[in-house]
């Protein structure tokens, strides 16, 4: 970080220290209960931390010396751990977890979706794999608009037209081919067993499936997938402990096991998928499937104090945005100000406002649009974006547009982290987009398809399901990848592996990752505390800050409101983090989010 930039940023702090924080006051009218932009439904137990605690719960991290897996589901974490214990490396375990999640966590785990992998080997080499879905070859820029140019509601969200060409199977095959140690058959087998023999639903699994029962029957008429049948003509509700067996999915996984990527992108599975698309007026063809290939991309690397950030470049916006956020924050004494003090929060919100405005203007598939990645992360550019910042008053989002870069032509997700005995680390975020994606189950093949097309900007300025707006850079085009916010990230400290981090949460992914990192590196929390800590989010538009109940003290709320910030208290939660931290003694702390079924397993 350049000295001059530091100075520019610290000056306002000196001025601020004389501002007095308001005393805890009456509950303000402006704090509104809300469902937020994108919200998880939380059927689990209410927050278990003490009412005045800044933590969602008192969960403790899991400590291991030889390997650690943190994922969204206990069965999947166990699969990963077993693979590590059987001599597999972090990539073997990650591939096994991805396939296991497709069975036990069908709301987001997938073979019908896509994702991103950040991999750092134990010598410090880093790689990123983009296995994001692509628009089908027949997709067109205005495919979701009517003849008057209005968005046809829902078409990019549910049903056959909402899907991009899936990337997960190709991604896993690529990752395994390059870095795997165990056989492909070995890493596929646990998922096949779980599909064939079934697994016991958790309470959350059962409630989530019950909630989509209507969509299952209307979008998939005549199919019995994911319904609990009690007779050939009758179904009932799922309960905790019920066994979910997925015979067709097991066969699909077996085809992938015996034929590799061809078991999905060609032959029987491809035929079933293309037939399903035809049945529901979807666009994906066998040709699209055959042509799909994931891409190795150069990781984004940036420094923050003693840390190196290794993260995902476009097609995700997550890495660029995270580095921008951290660089905006770096010059300020957050540690001294304290966790979620008004000054800390204000700097973070203002950084988020500017970063999401840039996201909307500049970010898109780098194979289609020129994304000025280096420029966006440069100190000079960021400094120019900060000139209208003042501690006295919130910046108005209407006045903040994407920055100026000369020469630039305008034109339900899940995360898991794995570290093995040798210190190789994998950070993967993968998704169908919304919970259970498009809710289309491929007949005969038994898996959900994504609704990732909604991550494109279907019309300039029209918000997607996460309230994000976009522009030409993220317009639909045949074979183009839709922009993502997924932010799988690895941190080094003094050049050594330090943290593996990531989360689902749509547009809130970037800010949850940002806060979790700062919680550790600035506020001295353990990995699990950083995950447990309550979170907040701002994304430029809409111009408001949403926060988990308890994330801000009454005094902070009062001060921020006096400075013009619109605050919205969420009725549920932000983030489902799954992370690993390397502790000073070399042991691993696995941290999984207490907000859902997330589980860390280590040895
Ligand atoms: O790629 C993205 O940014 C979104 N499709 C992620 C969706 C998501 O995180 C939903 N789940 N929680």
XYZ file of C-alpha atoms and ligand atoms in Angstrom:
615
model
C 0.000 0.000 0.000
C 1.433 3.371 -0.974
C 2.223 5.752 1.818
C 0.315 8.656 0.248
C -2.824 6.586 0.081
C -2.443 5.706 3.730
C -2.121 9.344 4.621
C -5.178 10.320 2.652
C -7.190 7.678 4.414
C -5.968 8.365 7.917
C -6.599 12.085 7.786
C -10.367 11.771 8.156
C -9.779 9.487 11.122
C -7.836 12.174 12.950
C -10.732 14.533 12.407
C -13.205 11.957 13.518
C -11.729 11.125 16.868
C -13.252 14.293 18.236
C -16.782 13.198 17.249
C -18.687 11.879 20.204
C -20.627 8.646 19.912
C -24.297 8.977 20.820
C -25.452 7.276 23.954
C -27.734 4.273 23.550
C -31.069 5.762 22.709
C -34.612 4.907 21.907
C -35.161 2.261 19.287
C -35.204 4.306 16.141
C -38.070 4.407 13.764
C -35.725 4.044 10.848
C -34.602 0.562 11.881
C -37.079 -1.485 9.964
C -37.684 -5.182 10.187
C -37.189 -6.611 6.752
C -36.796 -9.724 4.721
C -33.801 -8.095 3.070
C -32.605 -8.394 -0.493
C -31.791 -12.065 -0.337
C -32.548 -14.050 2.743
C -32.019 -17.522 3.929
C -34.955 -19.100 5.605
C -33.750 -20.324 8.900
C -35.662 -23.239 10.309
C -32.995 -24.022 12.850
C -32.899 -23.052 16.470
C -32.912 -19.369 17.229
C -29.654 -17.624 17.960
C -28.016 -19.406 20.853
C -25.430 -16.795 21.865
C -26.168 -14.623 24.860
C -28.584 -11.804 23.919
C -25.960 -9.088 24.301
C -23.234 -11.030 22.521
C -22.004 -9.996 19.080
C -21.895 -13.681 18.146
C -24.666 -15.700 16.567
C -23.726 -18.642 18.789
C -21.032 -19.921 21.126
C -20.010 -22.755 18.818
C -16.345 -23.737 19.142
C -14.020 -24.525 16.250
C -12.902 -28.074 15.487
C -9.167 -28.644 15.900
C -7.138 -31.139 13.859
C -3.509 -31.612 12.875
C -3.795 -33.781 9.787
C -6.714 -32.570 7.800
C -9.872 -30.493 7.931
C -13.077 -30.256 5.934
C -15.800 -27.683 6.552
C -18.952 -27.879 4.454
C -22.679 -27.233 4.521
C -23.672 -30.768 5.518
C -22.369 -33.258 8.088
C -22.542 -36.178 5.623
C -20.465 -34.293 3.052
C -17.857 -33.203 5.589
C -17.572 -36.807 6.741
C -17.033 -37.924 3.133
C -14.224 -35.386 2.778
C -12.620 -36.484 6.032
C -12.769 -40.161 5.029
C -11.063 -39.356 1.729
C -8.285 -37.485 3.527
C -7.829 -40.352 5.984
C -7.655 -42.788 3.057
C -4.611 -40.901 1.764
C -6.386 -38.524 -0.582
C -5.148 -34.975 -0.917
C -7.192 -31.782 -0.572
C -8.315 -31.901 -4.217
C -9.458 -35.538 -3.929
C -11.420 -34.601 -0.829
C -12.880 -31.495 -2.481
C -14.047 -33.462 -5.532
C -15.635 -36.068 -3.260
C -17.339 -33.333 -1.238
C -18.693 -31.596 -4.346
C -20.323 -34.851 -5.505
C -21.516 -35.742 -1.995
C -23.144 -32.332 -1.633
C -24.980 -32.951 -4.928
C -26.659 -35.858 -3.116
C -27.132 -34.695 0.480
C -27.533 -30.957 -0.073
C -29.542 -30.716 -3.286
C -30.625 -27.124 -2.650
C -27.136 -25.932 -3.588
C -24.752 -28.872 -3.888
C -24.961 -29.910 -7.500
C -23.963 -31.517 -10.717
C -26.462 -29.315 -12.578
C -24.762 -26.051 -11.613
C -21.297 -24.571 -11.502
C -18.710 -22.949 -9.297
C -15.203 -21.741 -8.685
C -12.184 -23.376 -7.086
C -9.161 -21.667 -5.577
C -6.327 -24.102 -4.930
C -3.030 -23.434 -3.213
C -0.526 -26.257 -2.984
C 1.831 -26.593 -0.068
C 4.669 -24.954 -1.964
C 2.653 -21.796 -2.507
C 1.610 -22.280 -6.137
C -1.939 -21.120 -6.634
C -4.535 -21.926 -9.288
C -8.135 -21.003 -9.905
C -10.645 -22.996 -11.900
C -13.724 -21.342 -13.393
C -16.436 -23.954 -13.843
C -19.214 -21.410 -13.988
C -22.251 -22.206 -16.148
C -22.515 -20.664 -19.624
C -25.476 -19.282 -21.502
C -26.766 -21.821 -24.030
C -25.780 -21.268 -27.659
C -29.325 -20.213 -28.500
C -29.513 -17.582 -25.733
C -30.099 -13.985 -26.790
C -29.613 -10.692 -25.017
C -33.332 -9.976 -24.737
C -34.593 -13.500 -24.179
C -36.377 -12.561 -20.961
C -38.074 -9.434 -22.351
C -41.517 -9.150 -23.941
C -42.225 -7.302 -27.185
C -42.426 -4.006 -25.286
C -39.027 -4.561 -23.743
C -40.364 -5.378 -20.278
C -38.918 -8.216 -18.207
C -41.141 -11.302 -18.254
C -41.191 -12.031 -14.520
C -39.781 -15.294 -13.242
C -38.500 -16.700 -16.522
C -34.841 -16.352 -15.556
C -35.587 -17.769 -12.129
C -37.712 -20.876 -12.429
C -38.367 -23.464 -15.091
C -36.350 -24.735 -18.012
C -35.418 -21.397 -19.563
C -33.593 -20.300 -16.400
C -30.671 -22.705 -16.740
C -27.173 -22.189 -17.975
C -25.047 -25.070 -19.264
C -23.730 -26.808 -16.121
C -20.018 -26.737 -15.324
C -19.572 -28.724 -12.112
C -18.785 -32.149 -13.556
C -16.250 -30.768 -16.014
C -14.716 -28.674 -13.247
C -14.299 -31.646 -10.966
C -12.889 -33.793 -13.764
C -10.356 -31.055 -14.620
C -9.327 -30.490 -11.009
C -8.939 -34.192 -10.390
C -7.048 -34.812 -13.629
C -4.510 -32.128 -12.755
C -4.091 -32.549 -9.014
C -5.876 -35.671 -7.752
C -3.979 -38.551 -6.178
C -6.685 -41.169 -5.611
C -8.577 -42.689 -8.530
C -11.612 -40.924 -10.023
C -13.687 -43.989 -9.156
C -12.658 -43.721 -5.526
C -13.656 -40.074 -5.130
C -17.042 -40.656 -6.813
C -17.952 -43.723 -4.765
C -19.077 -42.030 -1.514
C -21.633 -39.905 -3.399
C -22.896 -42.959 -5.258
C -23.319 -44.815 -1.958
C -25.211 -41.912 -0.418
C -27.549 -41.714 -3.424
C -28.067 -45.467 -3.703
C -28.434 -46.398 -0.050
C -29.894 -43.095 1.038
C -29.094 -40.834 3.955
C -31.073 -39.507 6.904
C -32.536 -36.063 6.365
C -31.717 -33.428 8.930
C -34.576 -31.285 10.219
C -33.464 -28.514 7.881
C -33.256 -30.852 4.864
C -36.803 -32.075 5.552
C -38.318 -28.630 5.960
C -36.539 -27.286 2.886
C -37.875 -30.107 0.715
C -41.392 -29.663 2.103
C -41.229 -25.996 1.214
C -40.645 -26.650 -2.490
C -43.265 -29.383 -2.813
C -45.575 -27.224 -4.936
C -42.824 -26.308 -7.370
C -41.714 -29.925 -7.573
C -45.150 -31.017 -8.700
C -45.987 -28.100 -10.985
C -42.572 -27.746 -12.676
C -42.014 -31.511 -12.845
C -45.451 -33.019 -13.547
C -45.572 -36.771 -13.319
C -42.157 -37.075 -11.682
C -41.704 -38.346 -8.145
C -38.292 -36.835 -7.429
C -37.787 -35.458 -3.926
C -41.405 -36.169 -2.958
C -42.137 -38.519 -0.087
C -44.491 -41.091 -1.556
C -46.800 -43.091 0.683
C -48.661 -44.742 -2.172
C -48.447 -44.556 -5.981
C -50.824 -41.601 -5.890
C -50.170 -39.935 -2.556
C -47.328 -38.026 -0.956
C -46.728 -36.698 2.512
C -44.305 -34.408 4.295
C -40.686 -35.197 5.061
C -39.454 -35.458 8.628
C -36.087 -35.443 10.299
C -34.553 -38.906 10.102
C -36.427 -39.946 6.925
C -34.256 -41.822 4.440
C -33.813 -40.090 1.064
C -32.816 -42.568 -1.647
C -31.973 -41.201 -5.148
C -31.769 -44.127 -7.536
C -31.638 -42.205 -10.818
C -29.030 -39.827 -9.443
C -26.947 -42.823 -8.352
C -27.046 -44.116 -11.950
C -26.041 -40.697 -13.292
C -23.137 -40.586 -10.865
C -22.126 -44.101 -11.921
C -22.021 -42.972 -15.555
C -19.784 -40.085 -14.485
C -17.677 -42.505 -12.463
C -17.125 -44.874 -15.366
C -16.867 -42.372 -18.234
C -15.508 -39.195 -16.623
C -16.858 -35.928 -18.056
C -18.357 -37.831 -20.992
C -20.682 -39.555 -18.523
C -22.415 -36.212 -18.117
C -21.747 -34.129 -21.238
C -22.296 -36.943 -23.728
C -24.305 -40.147 -24.044
C -27.222 -41.035 -21.804
C -27.036 -38.122 -19.338
C -26.658 -35.521 -22.102
C -29.549 -37.075 -23.992
C -31.804 -37.026 -20.905
C -30.854 -33.433 -20.150
C -31.487 -32.227 -23.700
C -34.806 -34.097 -23.825
C -35.870 -32.497 -20.565
C -35.016 -29.075 -21.981
C -37.090 -29.741 -25.096
C -40.026 -30.833 -22.959
C -40.016 -27.551 -21.044
C -38.946 -25.159 -23.824
C -35.446 -24.793 -22.383
C -32.524 -23.950 -24.657
C -29.705 -26.304 -23.667
C -28.802 -28.811 -26.389
C -26.505 -31.843 -26.535
C -24.154 -29.657 -28.527
C -24.008 -27.070 -25.718
C -23.121 -29.829 -23.296
C -20.418 -31.304 -25.473
C -18.872 -27.854 -25.945
C -18.757 -26.930 -22.263
C -15.265 -26.582 -20.784
C -14.117 -25.105 -17.514
C -11.197 -22.666 -17.593
C -8.036 -22.365 -15.491
C -7.530 -18.683 -14.777
C -4.715 -16.702 -13.230
C -5.618 -16.116 -9.567
C -5.942 -12.612 -8.205
C -3.150 -12.017 -5.707
C -2.989 -8.928 -3.540
C -1.359 -7.934 -0.291
C -3.049 -6.674 2.847
C -0.550 -5.893 5.605
C 1.255 -9.194 6.366
C -1.262 -11.164 4.367
C -1.500 -12.253 0.752
C -4.980 -12.651 -0.602
C -5.390 -15.345 -3.267
C -8.834 -15.195 -4.792
C -11.085 -15.690 -7.777
C -10.789 -13.430 -10.830
C -13.723 -12.765 -13.186
C -16.097 -14.444 -14.119
C -16.598 -13.852 -10.460
C -16.702 -10.292 -9.265
C -15.888 -11.599 -5.795
C -12.105 -11.452 -5.912
C -11.842 -7.975 -7.437
C -14.464 -6.668 -5.028
C -12.820 -8.254 -1.985
C -9.438 -6.748 -2.835
C -11.022 -3.338 -3.459
C -12.779 -3.551 -0.084
C -9.645 -4.562 1.760
C -7.580 -1.853 0.115
C -10.152 0.796 0.982
C -10.025 -0.426 4.577
C -6.303 -1.047 5.011
C -5.208 2.458 5.997
C -7.711 2.753 8.839
C -7.054 1.616 12.421
C -9.988 -0.788 12.640
C -8.411 -2.716 15.481
C -8.169 0.421 17.571
C -11.682 1.534 16.674
C -13.056 -1.877 17.568
C -15.306 -4.462 15.941
C -18.440 -2.867 14.469
C -17.834 0.499 16.136
C -19.454 3.335 14.218
C -16.199 4.393 12.530
C -15.312 0.823 11.549
C -18.757 0.203 10.127
C -18.859 3.528 8.324
C -15.607 2.937 6.470
C -16.740 -0.557 5.533
C -20.157 0.570 4.297
C -18.679 3.376 2.220
C -16.179 0.973 0.699
C -18.996 -1.470 -0.105
C -21.099 1.260 -1.728
C -18.314 2.171 -4.164
C -17.255 -1.395 -4.851
C -20.743 -2.604 -5.799
C -21.194 0.405 -8.098
C -18.013 -0.651 -9.910
C -19.224 -4.235 -10.003
C -22.380 -3.163 -11.834
C -20.477 -1.119 -14.385
C -17.323 -3.046 -15.185
C -17.603 -6.707 -14.310
C -18.563 -9.497 -16.683
C -17.190 -12.598 -18.411
C -13.558 -11.793 -19.306
C -13.848 -14.027 -22.372
C -16.429 -11.556 -23.719
C -15.743 -8.145 -22.206
C -12.580 -6.354 -21.223
C -12.591 -6.178 -17.413
C -10.024 -3.655 -16.110
C -9.100 -5.861 -13.162
C -5.712 -4.323 -12.316
C -6.960 -0.798 -12.686
C -9.986 -1.438 -10.473
C -7.707 -2.712 -7.703
C -5.055 -0.027 -8.086
C -4.417 2.397 -5.264
C -4.567 5.458 -7.520
C -7.947 4.468 -8.827
C -9.304 3.628 -5.374
C -8.053 6.937 -4.055
C -10.037 8.737 -6.761
C -13.128 6.829 -5.635
C -12.704 7.974 -2.019
C -12.484 11.735 -2.474
C -16.157 12.301 -1.637
C -15.965 10.239 1.552
C -16.707 12.049 4.803
C -17.247 10.743 8.310
C -19.783 13.504 8.850
C -22.380 12.115 6.480
C -23.311 9.032 4.486
C -22.484 9.322 0.804
C -25.646 9.208 -1.313
C -25.654 6.104 -3.511
C -27.410 8.078 -6.244
C -24.297 10.237 -6.460
C -21.990 7.223 -6.672
C -21.627 5.698 -10.109
C -19.063 3.188 -11.282
C -15.691 4.926 -11.455
C -14.001 6.381 -14.529
C -11.406 4.256 -16.195
C -10.043 5.968 -19.285
C -9.825 3.699 -22.297
C -12.452 1.395 -20.902
C -15.261 0.795 -23.368
C -18.572 0.653 -21.716
C -20.187 -1.599 -23.486
C -28.624 -21.308 -2.986
C -24.991 -21.754 -3.259
C -22.625 -23.519 -0.909
C -19.005 -23.183 0.102
C -16.521 -25.692 1.434
C -12.912 -25.522 2.563
C -10.404 -28.359 2.751
C -6.832 -28.578 4.031
C -4.874 -31.822 3.915
C -1.961 -33.179 5.931
C 0.630 -31.668 3.577
C -0.945 -28.230 3.778
C -2.572 -28.209 0.322
C -5.733 -26.133 0.490
C -8.935 -25.937 -1.550
C -11.593 -23.252 -1.364
C -14.698 -23.983 -3.450
C -17.976 -22.139 -3.805
C -20.544 -23.898 -5.961
C -24.160 -23.217 -6.718
C -27.433 -23.757 -8.524
C -28.053 -20.046 -7.778
C -31.422 -19.983 -5.969
C -32.321 -22.793 -3.590
C -32.834 -25.929 -5.738
C -32.019 -23.791 -8.791
C -34.690 -23.684 -11.489
C -36.489 -26.500 -9.594
C -36.419 -28.540 -12.790
C -35.302 -32.114 -12.097
C -33.867 -33.883 -15.141
C -36.207 -36.786 -15.891
C -34.387 -40.121 -15.679
C -31.232 -38.505 -14.301
C -32.546 -37.206 -10.979
C -30.732 -33.912 -10.445
C -31.758 -30.282 -10.172
C -30.806 -27.753 -12.829
C -29.484 -24.315 -12.014
C -31.249 -20.981 -12.531
C -27.987 -19.171 -13.072
C -29.276 -17.186 -16.088
C -30.731 -14.769 -13.529
C -27.173 -13.733 -12.659
C -26.944 -12.027 -16.031
C -28.254 -8.513 -16.296
C -31.472 -9.441 -18.106
C -32.070 -5.743 -18.798
C -29.780 -2.821 -17.916
C -30.690 -1.383 -14.534
C -33.254 -4.059 -13.637
C -32.298 -5.806 -10.377
C -31.820 -9.566 -10.284
C -33.051 -11.757 -7.429
C -30.318 -10.390 -5.181
C -31.196 -6.784 -5.992
C -28.000 -6.456 -8.049
C -28.137 -4.387 -11.171
C -25.847 -4.669 -14.125
C -25.137 -3.406 -17.554
C -23.738 -4.288 -20.948
C -20.675 -5.962 -19.423
C -22.978 -8.601 -17.956
C -25.592 -8.743 -20.736
C -26.651 -12.157 -22.030
C -24.807 -13.533 -25.063
C -24.553 -17.073 -26.415
C -21.934 -19.161 -24.578
C -21.091 -16.310 -22.213
C -20.650 -16.862 -18.462
C -22.890 -14.876 -16.139
C -21.224 -12.666 -13.525
C -20.922 -14.106 -10.037
C -20.311 -12.819 -6.518
C -18.816 -16.062 -5.273
C -15.585 -15.407 -3.422
C -13.650 -18.561 -2.576
C -10.438 -17.217 -1.077
C -7.187 -18.334 0.518
C -5.002 -16.100 2.696
C -1.313 -16.433 3.382
C 0.334 -14.842 6.395
C 4.042 -14.095 6.016
C 3.974 -16.280 2.922
C 2.497 -19.336 4.647
C -0.988 -20.803 4.366
C -3.204 -19.016 6.885
C -6.904 -19.135 6.047
C -9.344 -20.827 3.682
C -12.615 -18.923 3.524
C -15.914 -18.556 1.652
C -19.684 -18.585 1.892
C -22.938 -18.613 -0.078
C -25.337 -15.673 0.097
C -25.700 -14.131 -3.379
C -24.697 -10.497 -3.314
C -23.846 -10.749 0.406
C -21.063 -13.278 -0.234
C -18.439 -10.615 -0.826
C -19.234 -8.617 2.295
C -19.480 -11.707 4.513
C -16.060 -12.913 3.340
C -14.666 -9.411 3.870
C -15.988 -9.214 7.431
C -14.880 -12.718 8.333
C -11.320 -11.995 7.205
C -11.226 -8.688 9.082
C -12.650 -10.353 12.192
C -9.557 -12.528 12.333
C -6.809 -10.287 11.004
C -7.933 -7.033 12.611
C -10.088 -8.011 15.559
C -8.130 -11.010 16.770
C -10.983 -13.494 16.670
C -10.538 -17.225 16.265
C -11.825 -18.624 12.975
C -15.006 -19.896 14.613
C -15.658 -16.615 16.410
C -15.217 -14.778 13.121
C -17.856 -17.032 11.597
C -20.155 -16.753 14.618
C -19.867 -12.948 14.640
C -22.994 -11.132 13.477
C -22.757 -9.482 10.076
C -24.031 -6.587 7.986
C -24.235 -5.740 4.287
C -24.416 -2.812 1.874
C -24.400 -3.169 -1.923
C -24.660 0.405 -3.242
C -28.244 -0.073 -4.433
C -30.640 -0.265 -2.732
C -29.023 2.372 -0.546
C -29.407 0.736 2.841
C -27.393 -1.327 5.270
C -28.963 -4.589 6.362
C -27.706 -6.181 9.576
C -28.224 -9.265 11.660
C -29.963 -8.533 14.913
C -27.254 -7.680 17.417
C -24.540 -6.819 14.891
C -24.640 -3.151 15.924
C -24.982 -1.700 19.405
C -27.766 0.813 19.995
C -25.118 3.535 20.177
C -23.672 2.580 16.810
C -27.129 2.495 15.272
C -27.853 5.942 16.614
C -24.592 7.441 15.373
C -24.899 5.920 11.925
C -28.459 7.136 11.596
C -27.491 10.623 12.634
C -25.025 10.565 9.761
C -27.706 9.610 7.290
C -27.366 5.831 7.031
C -30.531 3.835 6.443
C -30.359 0.696 8.524
C -32.519 -2.394 8.232
C -32.515 -5.091 10.879
C -32.883 -8.520 9.297
C -35.255 -11.080 10.702
C -32.842 -13.802 9.735
C -29.218 -14.285 8.976
C -26.253 -13.511 6.718
C -23.681 -16.016 5.514
C -23.061 -19.713 5.833
C -19.294 -19.640 6.217
C -17.103 -22.756 6.096
C -13.492 -21.924 6.831
C -10.176 -23.288 8.036
C -7.485 -21.353 9.896
C -3.906 -22.486 10.403
C -3.033 -21.744 14.030
C 0.422 -20.613 15.197
C 1.279 -24.162 16.318
C 0.442 -25.498 12.848
C -2.833 -27.163 13.833
C -6.012 -26.478 11.865
C -9.140 -24.802 13.203
C -12.193 -25.819 11.207
C -15.058 -23.352 11.526
C -18.536 -24.021 10.220
C -21.465 -21.691 10.363
C -23.823 -22.270 13.307
C -26.612 -20.641 11.284
C -27.361 -23.955 9.502
C -26.248 -27.604 9.291
C -22.678 -26.641 8.423
C -20.140 -28.952 10.005
C -16.365 -29.116 10.302
C -14.632 -32.451 10.604
C -10.923 -32.897 11.199
C -8.372 -35.315 12.513
O -22.902 -16.612 -8.443
C -23.536 -15.908 -7.683
O -23.117 -14.871 -7.244
C -24.893 -16.394 -7.217
N -25.450 -17.285 -8.189
C -24.750 -17.022 -5.874
C -26.061 -17.493 -5.328
C -26.068 -17.718 -3.888
O -25.115 -17.505 -3.193
C -27.358 -18.191 -3.359
N -27.218 -18.751 -2.086
N -27.127 -18.606 -1.076
